[in-house]
Coordinates of C-alpha atoms in Angstrom, one line a residue:
Chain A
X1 CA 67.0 -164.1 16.1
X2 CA 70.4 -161.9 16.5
X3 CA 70.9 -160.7 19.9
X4 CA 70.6 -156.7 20.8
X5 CA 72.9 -155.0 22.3
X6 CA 71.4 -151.6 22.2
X7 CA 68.0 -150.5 22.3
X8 CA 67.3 -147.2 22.5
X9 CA 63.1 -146.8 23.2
X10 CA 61.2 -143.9 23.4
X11 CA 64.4 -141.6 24.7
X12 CA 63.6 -138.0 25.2
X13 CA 65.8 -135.6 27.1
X14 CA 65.7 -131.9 27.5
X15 CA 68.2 -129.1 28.5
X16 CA 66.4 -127.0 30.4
X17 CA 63.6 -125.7 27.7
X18 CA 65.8 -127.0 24.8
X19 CA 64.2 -131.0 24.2
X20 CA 67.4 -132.2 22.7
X21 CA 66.0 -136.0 21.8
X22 CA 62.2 -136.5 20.9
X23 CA 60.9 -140.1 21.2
X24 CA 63.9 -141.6 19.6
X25 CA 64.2 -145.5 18.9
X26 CA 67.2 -147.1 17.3
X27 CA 68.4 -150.5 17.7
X28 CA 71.9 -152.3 17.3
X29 CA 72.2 -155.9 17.2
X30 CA 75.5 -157.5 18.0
X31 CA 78.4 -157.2 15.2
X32 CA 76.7 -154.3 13.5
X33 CA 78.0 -150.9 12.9
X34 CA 75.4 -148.1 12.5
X35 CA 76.3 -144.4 12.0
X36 CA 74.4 -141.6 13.1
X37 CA 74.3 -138.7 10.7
X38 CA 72.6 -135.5 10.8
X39 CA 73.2 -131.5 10.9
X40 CA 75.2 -130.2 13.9
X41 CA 72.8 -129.7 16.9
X42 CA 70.3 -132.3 16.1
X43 CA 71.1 -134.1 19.0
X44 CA 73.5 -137.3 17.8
X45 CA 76.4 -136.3 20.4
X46 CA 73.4 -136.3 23.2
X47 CA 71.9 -139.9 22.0
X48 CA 75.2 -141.7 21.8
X49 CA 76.4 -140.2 25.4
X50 CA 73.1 -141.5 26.9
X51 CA 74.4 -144.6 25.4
X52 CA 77.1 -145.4 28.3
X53 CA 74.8 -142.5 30.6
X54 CA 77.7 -139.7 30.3
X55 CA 74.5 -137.8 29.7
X56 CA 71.3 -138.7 31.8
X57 CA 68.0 -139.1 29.8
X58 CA 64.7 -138.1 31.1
X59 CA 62.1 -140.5 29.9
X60 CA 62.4 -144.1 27.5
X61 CA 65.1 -146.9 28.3
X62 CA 68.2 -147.8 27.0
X63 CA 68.8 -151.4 27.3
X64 CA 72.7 -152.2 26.8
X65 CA 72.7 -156.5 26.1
X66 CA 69.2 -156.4 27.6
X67 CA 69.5 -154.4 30.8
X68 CA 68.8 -150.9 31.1
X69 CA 71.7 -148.0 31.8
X70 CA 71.5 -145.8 34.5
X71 CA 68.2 -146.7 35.8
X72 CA 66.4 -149.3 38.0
X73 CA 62.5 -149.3 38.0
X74 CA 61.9 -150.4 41.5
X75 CA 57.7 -150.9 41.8
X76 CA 57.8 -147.3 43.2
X77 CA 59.5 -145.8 40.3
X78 CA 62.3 -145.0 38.7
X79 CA 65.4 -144.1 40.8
X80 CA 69.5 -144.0 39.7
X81 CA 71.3 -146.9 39.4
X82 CA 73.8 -147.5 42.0
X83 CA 77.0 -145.9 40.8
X84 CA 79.1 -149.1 41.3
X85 CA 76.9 -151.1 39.1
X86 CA 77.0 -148.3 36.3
X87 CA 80.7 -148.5 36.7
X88 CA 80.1 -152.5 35.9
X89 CA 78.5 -151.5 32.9
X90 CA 80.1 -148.9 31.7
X91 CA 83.8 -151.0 31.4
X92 CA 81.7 -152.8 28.9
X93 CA 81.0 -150.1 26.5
X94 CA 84.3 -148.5 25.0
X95 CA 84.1 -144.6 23.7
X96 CA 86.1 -142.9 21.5
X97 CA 85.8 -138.8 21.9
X98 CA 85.9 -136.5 19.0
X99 CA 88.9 -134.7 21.3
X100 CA 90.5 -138.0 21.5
X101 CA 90.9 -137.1 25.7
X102 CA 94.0 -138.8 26.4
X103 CA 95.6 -138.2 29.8
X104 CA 98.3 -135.9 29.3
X105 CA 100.4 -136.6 32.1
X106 CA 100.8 -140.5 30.6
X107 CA 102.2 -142.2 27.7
X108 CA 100.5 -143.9 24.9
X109 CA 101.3 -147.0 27.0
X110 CA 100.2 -145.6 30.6
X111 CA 97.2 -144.0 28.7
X112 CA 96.1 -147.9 27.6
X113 CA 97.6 -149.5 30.6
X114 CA 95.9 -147.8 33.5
X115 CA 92.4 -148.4 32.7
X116 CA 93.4 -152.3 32.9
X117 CA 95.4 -151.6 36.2
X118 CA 92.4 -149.7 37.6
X119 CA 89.2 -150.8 36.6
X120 CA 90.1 -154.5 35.4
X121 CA 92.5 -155.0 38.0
X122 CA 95.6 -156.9 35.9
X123 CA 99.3 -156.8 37.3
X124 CA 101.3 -154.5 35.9
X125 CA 102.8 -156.9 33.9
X126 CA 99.5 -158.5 32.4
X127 CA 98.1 -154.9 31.8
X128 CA 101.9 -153.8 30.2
X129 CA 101.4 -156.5 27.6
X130 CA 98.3 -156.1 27.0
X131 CA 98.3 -152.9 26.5
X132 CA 101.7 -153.0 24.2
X133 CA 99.7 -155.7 21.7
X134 CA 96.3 -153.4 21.4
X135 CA 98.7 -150.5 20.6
X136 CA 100.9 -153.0 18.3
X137 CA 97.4 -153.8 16.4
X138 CA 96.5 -150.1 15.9
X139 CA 100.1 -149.8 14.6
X140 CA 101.6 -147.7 17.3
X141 CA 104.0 -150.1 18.8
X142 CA 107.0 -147.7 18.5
X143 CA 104.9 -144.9 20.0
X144 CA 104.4 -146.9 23.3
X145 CA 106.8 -144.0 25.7
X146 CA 105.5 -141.0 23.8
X147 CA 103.6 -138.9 25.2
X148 CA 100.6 -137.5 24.0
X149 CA 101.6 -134.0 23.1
X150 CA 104.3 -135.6 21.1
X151 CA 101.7 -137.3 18.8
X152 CA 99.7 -136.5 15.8
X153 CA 95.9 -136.1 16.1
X154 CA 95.6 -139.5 14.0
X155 CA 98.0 -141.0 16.5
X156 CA 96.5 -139.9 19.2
X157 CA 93.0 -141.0 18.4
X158 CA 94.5 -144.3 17.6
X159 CA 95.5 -144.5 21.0
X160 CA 92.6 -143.5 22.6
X161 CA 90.7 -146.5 20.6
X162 CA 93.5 -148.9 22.0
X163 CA 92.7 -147.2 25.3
X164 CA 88.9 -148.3 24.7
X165 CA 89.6 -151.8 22.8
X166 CA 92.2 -152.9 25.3
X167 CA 88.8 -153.0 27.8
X168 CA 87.7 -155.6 25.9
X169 CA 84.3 -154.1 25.5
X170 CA 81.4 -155.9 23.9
X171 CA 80.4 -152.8 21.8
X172 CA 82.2 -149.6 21.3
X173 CA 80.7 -145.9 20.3
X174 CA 82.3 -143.0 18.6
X175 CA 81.4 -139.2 18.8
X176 CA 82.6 -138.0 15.9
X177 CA 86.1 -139.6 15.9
X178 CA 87.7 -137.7 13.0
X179 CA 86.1 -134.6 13.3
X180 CA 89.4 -132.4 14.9
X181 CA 91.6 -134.0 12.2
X182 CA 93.4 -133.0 9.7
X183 CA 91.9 -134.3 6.1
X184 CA 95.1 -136.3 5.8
X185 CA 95.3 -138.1 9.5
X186 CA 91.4 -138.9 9.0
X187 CA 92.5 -141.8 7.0
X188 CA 94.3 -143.7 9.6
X189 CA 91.5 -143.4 12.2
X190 CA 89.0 -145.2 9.4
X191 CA 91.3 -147.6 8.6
X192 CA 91.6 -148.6 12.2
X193 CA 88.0 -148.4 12.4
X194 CA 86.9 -150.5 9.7
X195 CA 89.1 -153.4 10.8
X196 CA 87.2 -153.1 13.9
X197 CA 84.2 -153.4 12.0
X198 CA 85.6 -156.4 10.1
X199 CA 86.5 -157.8 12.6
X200 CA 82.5 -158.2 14.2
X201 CA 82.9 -155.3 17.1
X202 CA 79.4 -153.6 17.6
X203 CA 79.7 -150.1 17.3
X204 CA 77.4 -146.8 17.0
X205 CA 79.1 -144.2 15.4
X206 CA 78.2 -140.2 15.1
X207 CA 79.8 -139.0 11.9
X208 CA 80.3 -136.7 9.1
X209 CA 82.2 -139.1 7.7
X210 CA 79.7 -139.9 4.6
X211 CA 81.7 -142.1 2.6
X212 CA 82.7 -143.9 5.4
X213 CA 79.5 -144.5 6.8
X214 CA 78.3 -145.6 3.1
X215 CA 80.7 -148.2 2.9
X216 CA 81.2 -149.4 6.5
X217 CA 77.6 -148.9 7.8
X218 CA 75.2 -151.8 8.0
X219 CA 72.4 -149.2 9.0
X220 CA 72.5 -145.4 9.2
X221 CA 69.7 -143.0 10.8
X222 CA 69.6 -139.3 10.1
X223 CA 68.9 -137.1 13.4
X224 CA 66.8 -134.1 13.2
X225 CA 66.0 -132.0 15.5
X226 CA 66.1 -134.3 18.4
X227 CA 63.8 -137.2 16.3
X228 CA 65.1 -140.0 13.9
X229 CA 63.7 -139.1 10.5
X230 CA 64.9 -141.8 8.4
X231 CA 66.9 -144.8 9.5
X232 CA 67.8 -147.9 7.1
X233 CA 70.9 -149.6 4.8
X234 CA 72.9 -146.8 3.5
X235 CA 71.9 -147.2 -0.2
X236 CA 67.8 -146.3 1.2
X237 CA 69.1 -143.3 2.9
X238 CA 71.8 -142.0 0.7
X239 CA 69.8 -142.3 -2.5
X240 CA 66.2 -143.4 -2.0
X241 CA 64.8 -141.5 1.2
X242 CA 61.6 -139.3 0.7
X243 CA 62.4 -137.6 3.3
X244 CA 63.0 -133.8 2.4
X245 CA 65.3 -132.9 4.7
X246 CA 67.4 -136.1 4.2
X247 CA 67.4 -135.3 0.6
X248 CA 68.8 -131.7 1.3
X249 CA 71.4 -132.6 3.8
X250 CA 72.5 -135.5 1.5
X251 CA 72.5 -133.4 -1.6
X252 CA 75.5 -131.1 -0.5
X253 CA 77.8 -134.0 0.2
X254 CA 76.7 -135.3 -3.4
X255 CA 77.4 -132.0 -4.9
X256 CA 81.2 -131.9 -2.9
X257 CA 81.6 -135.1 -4.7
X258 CA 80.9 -134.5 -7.9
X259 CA 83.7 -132.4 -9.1
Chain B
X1 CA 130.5 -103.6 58.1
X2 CA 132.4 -105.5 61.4
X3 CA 132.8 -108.8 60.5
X4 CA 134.0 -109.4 64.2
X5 CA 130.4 -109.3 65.6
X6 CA 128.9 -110.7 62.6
X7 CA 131.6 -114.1 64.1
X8 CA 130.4 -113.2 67.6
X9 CA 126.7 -113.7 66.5
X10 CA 127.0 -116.3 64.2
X11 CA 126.0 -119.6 66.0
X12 CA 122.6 -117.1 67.0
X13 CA 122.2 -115.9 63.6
X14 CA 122.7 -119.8 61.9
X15 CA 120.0 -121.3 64.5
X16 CA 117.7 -118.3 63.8
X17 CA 117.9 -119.4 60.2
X18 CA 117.5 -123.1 61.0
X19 CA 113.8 -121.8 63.2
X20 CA 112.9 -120.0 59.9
X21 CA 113.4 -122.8 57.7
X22 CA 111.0 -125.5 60.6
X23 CA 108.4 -122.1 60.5
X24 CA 108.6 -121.8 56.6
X25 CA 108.3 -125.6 55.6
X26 CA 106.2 -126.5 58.3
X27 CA 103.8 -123.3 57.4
X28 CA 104.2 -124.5 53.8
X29 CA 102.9 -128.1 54.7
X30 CA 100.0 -127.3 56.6
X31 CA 99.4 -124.3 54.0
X32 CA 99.3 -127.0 51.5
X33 CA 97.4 -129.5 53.1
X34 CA 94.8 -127.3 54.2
X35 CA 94.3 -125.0 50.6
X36 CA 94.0 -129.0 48.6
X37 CA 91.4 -129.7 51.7
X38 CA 89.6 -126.4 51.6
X39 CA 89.9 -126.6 47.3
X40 CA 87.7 -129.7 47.5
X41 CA 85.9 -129.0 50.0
X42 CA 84.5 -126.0 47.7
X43 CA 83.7 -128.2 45.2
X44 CA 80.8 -129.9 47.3
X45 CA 77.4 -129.3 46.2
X46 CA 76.5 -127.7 50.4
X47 CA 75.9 -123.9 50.2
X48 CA 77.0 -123.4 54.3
X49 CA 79.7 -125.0 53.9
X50 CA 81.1 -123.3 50.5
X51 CA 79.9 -120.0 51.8
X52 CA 81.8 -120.2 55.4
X53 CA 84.9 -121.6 53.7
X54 CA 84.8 -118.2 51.0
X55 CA 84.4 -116.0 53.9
X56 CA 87.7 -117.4 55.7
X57 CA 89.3 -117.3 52.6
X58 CA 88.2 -113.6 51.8
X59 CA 89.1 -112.9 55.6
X60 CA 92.6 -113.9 55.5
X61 CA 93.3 -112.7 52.0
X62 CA 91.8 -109.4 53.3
X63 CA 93.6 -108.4 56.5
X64 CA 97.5 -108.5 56.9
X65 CA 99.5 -111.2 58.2
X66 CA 101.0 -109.5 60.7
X67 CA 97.4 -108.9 62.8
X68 CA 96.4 -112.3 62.0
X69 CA 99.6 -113.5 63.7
X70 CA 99.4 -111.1 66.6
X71 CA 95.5 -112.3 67.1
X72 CA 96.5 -115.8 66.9
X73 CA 99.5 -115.9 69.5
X74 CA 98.1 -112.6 71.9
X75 CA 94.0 -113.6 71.3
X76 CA 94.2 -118.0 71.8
X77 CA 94.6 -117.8 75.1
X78 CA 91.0 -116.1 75.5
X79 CA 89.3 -118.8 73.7
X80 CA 92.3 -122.0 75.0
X81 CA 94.3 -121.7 72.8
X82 CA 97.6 -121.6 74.5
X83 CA 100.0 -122.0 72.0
X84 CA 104.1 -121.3 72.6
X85 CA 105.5 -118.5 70.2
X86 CA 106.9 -121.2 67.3
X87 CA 103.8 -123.1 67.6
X88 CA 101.8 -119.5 66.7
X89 CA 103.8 -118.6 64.3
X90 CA 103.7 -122.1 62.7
X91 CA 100.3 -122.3 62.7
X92 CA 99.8 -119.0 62.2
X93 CA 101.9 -119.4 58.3
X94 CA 99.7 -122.5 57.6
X95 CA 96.5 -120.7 58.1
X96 CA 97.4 -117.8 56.0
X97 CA 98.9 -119.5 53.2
X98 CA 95.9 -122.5 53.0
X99 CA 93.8 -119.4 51.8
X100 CA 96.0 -118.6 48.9
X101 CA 97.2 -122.4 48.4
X102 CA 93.2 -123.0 48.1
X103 CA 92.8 -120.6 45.4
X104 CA 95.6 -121.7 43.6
X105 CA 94.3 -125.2 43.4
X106 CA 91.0 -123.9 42.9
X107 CA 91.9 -122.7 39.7
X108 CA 93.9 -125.3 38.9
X109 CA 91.0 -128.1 39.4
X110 CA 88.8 -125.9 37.2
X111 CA 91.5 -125.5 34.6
X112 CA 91.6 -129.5 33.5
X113 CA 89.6 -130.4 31.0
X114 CA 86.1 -132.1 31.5
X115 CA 86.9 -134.2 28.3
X116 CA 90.0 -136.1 30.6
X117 CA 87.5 -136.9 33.4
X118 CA 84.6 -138.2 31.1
X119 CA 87.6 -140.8 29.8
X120 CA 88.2 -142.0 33.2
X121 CA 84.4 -142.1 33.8
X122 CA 83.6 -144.0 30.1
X123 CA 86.1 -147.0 31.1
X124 CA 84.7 -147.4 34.4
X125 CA 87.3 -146.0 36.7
X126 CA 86.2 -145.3 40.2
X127 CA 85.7 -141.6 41.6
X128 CA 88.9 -141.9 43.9
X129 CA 90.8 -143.0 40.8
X130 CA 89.9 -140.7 38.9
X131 CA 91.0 -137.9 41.6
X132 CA 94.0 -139.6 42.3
X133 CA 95.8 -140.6 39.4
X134 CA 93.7 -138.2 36.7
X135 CA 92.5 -135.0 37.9
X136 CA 95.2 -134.0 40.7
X137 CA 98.1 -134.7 39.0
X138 CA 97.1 -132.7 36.1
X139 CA 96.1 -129.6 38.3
X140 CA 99.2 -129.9 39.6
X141 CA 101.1 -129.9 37.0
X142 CA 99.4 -126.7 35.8
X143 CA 100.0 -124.9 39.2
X144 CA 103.1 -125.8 39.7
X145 CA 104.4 -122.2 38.9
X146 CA 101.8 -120.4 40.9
X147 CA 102.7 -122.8 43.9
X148 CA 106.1 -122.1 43.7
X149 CA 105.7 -118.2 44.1
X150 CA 103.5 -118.9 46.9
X151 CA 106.6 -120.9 48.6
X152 CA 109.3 -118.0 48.2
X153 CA 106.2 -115.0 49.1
X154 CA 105.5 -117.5 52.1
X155 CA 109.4 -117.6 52.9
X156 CA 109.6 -114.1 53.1
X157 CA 106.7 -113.7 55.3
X158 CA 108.2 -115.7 58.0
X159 CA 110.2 -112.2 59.3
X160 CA 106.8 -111.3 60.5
X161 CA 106.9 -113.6 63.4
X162 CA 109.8 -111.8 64.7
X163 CA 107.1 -109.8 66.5
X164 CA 105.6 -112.5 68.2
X165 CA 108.9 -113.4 69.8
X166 CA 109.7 -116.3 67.4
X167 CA 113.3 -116.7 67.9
X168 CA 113.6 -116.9 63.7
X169 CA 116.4 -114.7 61.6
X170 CA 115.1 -111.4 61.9
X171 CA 114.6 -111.7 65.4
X172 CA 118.2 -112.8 65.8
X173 CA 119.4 -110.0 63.6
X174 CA 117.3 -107.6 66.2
X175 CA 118.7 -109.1 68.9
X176 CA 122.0 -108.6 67.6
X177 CA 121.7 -104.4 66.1
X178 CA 120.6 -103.8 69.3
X179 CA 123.1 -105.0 71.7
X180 CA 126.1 -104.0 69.2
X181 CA 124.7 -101.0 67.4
X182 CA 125.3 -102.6 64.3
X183 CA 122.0 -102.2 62.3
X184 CA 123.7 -102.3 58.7
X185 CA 125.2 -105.2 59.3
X186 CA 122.1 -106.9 60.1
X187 CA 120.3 -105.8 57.8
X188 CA 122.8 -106.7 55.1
X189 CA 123.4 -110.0 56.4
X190 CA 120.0 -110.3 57.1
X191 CA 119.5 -110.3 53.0
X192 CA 122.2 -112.6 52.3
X193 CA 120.4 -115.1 54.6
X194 CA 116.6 -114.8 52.9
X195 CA 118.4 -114.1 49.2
X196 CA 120.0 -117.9 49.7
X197 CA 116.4 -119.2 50.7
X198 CA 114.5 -118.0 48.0
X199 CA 117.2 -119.0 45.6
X200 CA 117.3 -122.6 47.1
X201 CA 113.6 -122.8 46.9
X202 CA 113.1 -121.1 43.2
X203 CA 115.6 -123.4 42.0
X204 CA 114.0 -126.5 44.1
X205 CA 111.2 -125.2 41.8
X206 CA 112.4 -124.9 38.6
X207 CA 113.8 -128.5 38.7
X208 CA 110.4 -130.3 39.9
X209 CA 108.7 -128.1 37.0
X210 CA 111.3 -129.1 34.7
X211 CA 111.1 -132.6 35.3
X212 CA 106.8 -132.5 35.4
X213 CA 106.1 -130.7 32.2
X214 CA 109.2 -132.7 30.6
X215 CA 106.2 -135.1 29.8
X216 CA 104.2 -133.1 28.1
X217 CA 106.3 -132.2 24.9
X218 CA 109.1 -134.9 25.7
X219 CA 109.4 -139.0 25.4
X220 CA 109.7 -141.2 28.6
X221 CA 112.1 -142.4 30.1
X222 CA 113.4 -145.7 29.2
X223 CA 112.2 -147.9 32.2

């Protein structure tokens, strides 16, 4: 049997009156890549920040590699987990942001660097290397002293997966990594992506990337108003769901394609 | 304009700009240090403790420096608080600047982006880190400009401690109209004096925010 390294049971969160996330199960297993799809709103952001507990859920687990995130259940009940232990855990889960978030105030280098210095504790030299060959692999080895604001968008979100993938996490997430791109820079980002998917990284993507999450996805499942409505191989959801809403969603990006 | 008493004066006048200088950096260090404490303090989740730090805030912004001063040096000795006219006068430019320092950096805290933060917190990086080497310099960065302004206002406030019997500039220059009847010359010196301050400490300015925001549009330095 494959080993999980997400599993998402019986989440459901609320802001305030707003219920954001409805009973929702989804599960990743190690070295597969599965995209979360659905309208704006419906709650994918919410899910995949409950993931490394950026957002707090109010009822259901989330087991990352078999232990659960943010939470111990104590005989008594449930009560936080202690932040030092969530800091443990999260260092194992990279995330890419659809605003890519570098710090501004460091280079592309820095930017990779001082997570490793930080939170991994490496000497600067170690973490220097290090950092220089992640950037090297997502093609950015001249870029190493620029700063961000001296970047492209594509370049930028490159480094902010180097930033992620020089943690050497064990599964990584993106919120809609190519979302504040130019059509044109959205290419490069994929590409870097779907290397790392070649390559055997877990990851649990929120997209409107379609064609992308077609080709690159093992599994896909369609949010909808807080619940998952349809979840499966692309090919069931793209072209064989029964689902009407699925069907309607899907059928404008058919249509943009068919010209 | 008698240049002649202006000579006469001169070793007065220069060590009456030296004490304004002490007042003015000193003033601006405590200012500093107190406005970053009472910044973060604010941003504790304790009602008391944000609403008594507003209300010294709003009380010092609210009344003028010069009563606050006068309160301080003429009113601490009710309450043991003996403190010689420098010391007053010191203490005095710290307090009233830490309110507008701590609105400054107020601003700035609020002004970096959540997004930064909830980088530093998705790798794992520790609280203190995240202050240290993520949030502050970035809010500084921002308020650079606004902290500079404070500096030269704050410079220019240290004339009120002339009335406290702070033996700074403008008490010098007092000291000096009034024995020689030369009040033009005072006064004209007296702008010289503070003109070369401000100067000094706008251009201080200028430099540091040259060099900070270099990084923003600009490549590093080769190491």
């Amino acid at each position: 049997m494959s080993e999980m390294m997400i599993e998402i049971r019986g989440v459901c969160k609320s802001f305030g009156r707003l219920q954001v996330l409805r009973d929702v199960d989804l599960t990743v297993e190690r070295s597969q890549v599965v995209c979360l799809i659905g309208p704006s709103g419906s709650g994918k952001s919410t899910l995949l920040r409950c993931v490394n507990f950026l957002e707090t859920y109010d009822s259901g687990e989330i087991l990352i590699g078999g232990k659960l995130i943010g939470y111990r259940d104590d005989p008594g009940g449930r009560r936080p987990m202690a932040s030092g232990e969530l800091r443990g855990m999260r260092r194992e889960i990279g995330m890419v942001f659809q605003h890519f978030n570098l710090w501004p105030h460091m280079s592309a280098l820095q930017n990779v660097a001082e997570p490793l210095l930080r939170v991994r504790g490496l000497t600067a030299s170690a973490a220097d290397e290090r950092a220089r060959a992640v950037l090297k692999r997502v093609g950015l080895a001249d870029k190493a002293a620029s700063y961000p604001g001296r970047l492209s968008g594509g370049q930028q979100q490159r480094v902010a997966i180097a930033r992620a993938l020089a943690m050497q996490p064990r599964l990584m997430l993106f919120d809609e990594p190519t979302s504040a791109l130019d059509p044109e820079l959205v290419g490069e980002v994929l590409e870097v992506m779907r290397s790392l998917a070649a390559e055997g990284m877990t990851m649990l993507i929120v997209t409107h990337e379609m064609g992308f999450a077609a080709h690159v996805a093992d599994r896909i499942a369609f949010i909808d108003a807080g619940r998952i409505i349809e979840k499966g191989p692309p090919r069931q959801v793209f072209h064989e769901s029964a689902e009407p809403r699925v069907r309607q969603f899907l059928q404008t990006y058919h249509d943009r394609n068919s010209f | 304009m008698s240049f002649e008493v202006l000579w006469r004066y001169a070793p007065a006048l220069v060590g009456g700009f030296g004490v304004t200088v002490l007042c003015w950096s000193l003033g601006a260090v405590i200012g500093l240090t107190f406005g970053l404490a009472i910044a973060l303090l604010g941003r504790l989740e304790l009602a008391p403790l944000r609403w008594l730090l507003r209300a010294c805030v709003e009380t010092i912004r609210g009344t003028p420096f010069l009563v606050q001063l006068f309160l301080l040096y003429a009113g601490g000795p009710f309450i043991g608080l003996k403190l010689s006219a420098t010391a007053a006068g010191i203490l005095g430019l710290g307090a009233y600047s830490s309110a507008y320092f701590s609105e400054i950096f107020r601003a700035g805290f609020a002004s970096v982006p959540e997004g930064q933060s909830e980088a530093a917190i998705s790798v794992g990086m520790r609280p203190v880190d995240i202050f240290w080497r993520i949030r502050l310099p970035i809010a500084l960065v921002a308020t650079l400009p606004a902290i500079v302004n404070m500096l030269v206002i704050l410079s220019k406030e240290t004339v009120v401690l002339s009335i406290i019997t702070v033996p700074e500039l403008m008490y010098q220059m007092q000291t000096m109209a009034a024995e020689t009847f030369t009040a033009f010359d005072a006064i004209f010196a007296m702008a010289i004096f503070y003109w070369l301050l401000v100067e000094a400490v706008s251009r201080l300015g200028r430099r540091l925010e040259a060099r900070l925001t270099a990084f923003m549009s600009g490549e590093a330095r080769p190491a």
